[in-house]
Short mmCIF file of C-alpha atoms in Angstrom, two decimals:
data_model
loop_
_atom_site.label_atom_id
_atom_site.label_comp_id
_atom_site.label_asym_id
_atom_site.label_seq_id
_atom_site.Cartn_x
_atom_site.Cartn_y
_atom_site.Cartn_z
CA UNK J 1 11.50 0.41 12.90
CA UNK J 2 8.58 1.52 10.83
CA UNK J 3 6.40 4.19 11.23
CA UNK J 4 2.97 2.63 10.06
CA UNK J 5 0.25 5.15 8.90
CA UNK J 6 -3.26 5.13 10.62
CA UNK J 7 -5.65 2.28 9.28
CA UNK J 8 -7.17 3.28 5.72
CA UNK J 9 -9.23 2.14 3.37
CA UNK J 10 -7.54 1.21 0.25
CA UNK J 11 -9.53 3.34 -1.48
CA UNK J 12 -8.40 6.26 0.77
CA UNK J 13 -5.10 5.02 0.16
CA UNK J 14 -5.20 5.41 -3.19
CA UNK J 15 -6.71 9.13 -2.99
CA UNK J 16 -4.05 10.37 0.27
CA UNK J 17 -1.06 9.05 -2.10
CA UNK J 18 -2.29 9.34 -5.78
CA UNK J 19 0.18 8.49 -8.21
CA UNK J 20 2.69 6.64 -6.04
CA UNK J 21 3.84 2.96 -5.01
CA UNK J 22 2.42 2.07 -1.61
CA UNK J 23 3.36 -1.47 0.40
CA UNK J 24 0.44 -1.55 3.12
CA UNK J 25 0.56 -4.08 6.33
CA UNK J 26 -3.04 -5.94 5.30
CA UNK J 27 -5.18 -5.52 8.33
CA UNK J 28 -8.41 -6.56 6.72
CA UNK J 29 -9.75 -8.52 3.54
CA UNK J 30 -13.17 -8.35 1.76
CA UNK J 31 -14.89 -11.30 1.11
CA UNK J 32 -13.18 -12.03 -1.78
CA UNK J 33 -10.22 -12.27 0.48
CA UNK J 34 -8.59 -9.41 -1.15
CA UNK J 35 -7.08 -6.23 0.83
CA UNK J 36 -9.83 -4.03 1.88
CA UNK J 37 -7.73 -2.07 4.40
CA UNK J 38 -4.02 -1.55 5.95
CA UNK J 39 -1.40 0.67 7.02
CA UNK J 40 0.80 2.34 4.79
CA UNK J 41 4.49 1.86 5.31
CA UNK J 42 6.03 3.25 2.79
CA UNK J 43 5.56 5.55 -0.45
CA UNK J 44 7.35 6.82 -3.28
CA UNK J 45 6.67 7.41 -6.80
CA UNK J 46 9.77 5.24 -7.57
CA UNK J 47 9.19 1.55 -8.37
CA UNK J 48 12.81 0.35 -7.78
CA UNK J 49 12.99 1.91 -4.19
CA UNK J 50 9.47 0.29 -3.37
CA UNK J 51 10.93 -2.97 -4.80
CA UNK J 52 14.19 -2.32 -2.34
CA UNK J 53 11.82 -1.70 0.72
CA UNK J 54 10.05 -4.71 0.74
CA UNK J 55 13.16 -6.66 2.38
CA UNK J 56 12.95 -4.82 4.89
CA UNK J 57 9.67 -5.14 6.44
CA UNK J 58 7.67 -8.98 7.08
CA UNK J 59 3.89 -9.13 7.58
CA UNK J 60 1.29 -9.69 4.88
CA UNK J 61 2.14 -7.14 2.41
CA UNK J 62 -0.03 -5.33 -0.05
CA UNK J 63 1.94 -3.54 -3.18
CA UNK J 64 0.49 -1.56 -5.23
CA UNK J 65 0.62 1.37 -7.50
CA UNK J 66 -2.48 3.96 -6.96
CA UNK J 67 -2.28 5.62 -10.15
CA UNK J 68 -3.60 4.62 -13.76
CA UNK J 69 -1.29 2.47 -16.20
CA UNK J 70 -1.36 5.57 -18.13
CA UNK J 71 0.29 7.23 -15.65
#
């Protein structure tokens, strides 16, 4: 089972895991119908192990990178 973080903002997501791949469980979308919050269920700062993790877990799934491309 998955331990889900506590509901966040992606915005706070991106500043509690800077520079890493996130997948978040969507809880809520902005009007535009994109994520505006979730749970984080897993982090890493490697892409291929993010990749891995994804068939592991169902729900609507938000992946994302909260760095810079320059990073």
């Amino acid at each position: 089972m998955v331990k889900k973080s506590q509901e966040l903002r992606i915005w706070e997501i991106e500043e509690k895991y800077p520079k890493q791949w996130v997948i978040v469980d969507i809880t809520q979308r902005d009007k535009y119908h994109l994520p505006a919050s979730g749970k984080v269920l897993f982090q890493t700062n490697d892409v291929d192990s993010i990749l891995d993790k994804t068939q592991d877990v169902e729900g609507e799934l938000y992946i994302f990178y909260t760095g810079s491309i320059d990073d």
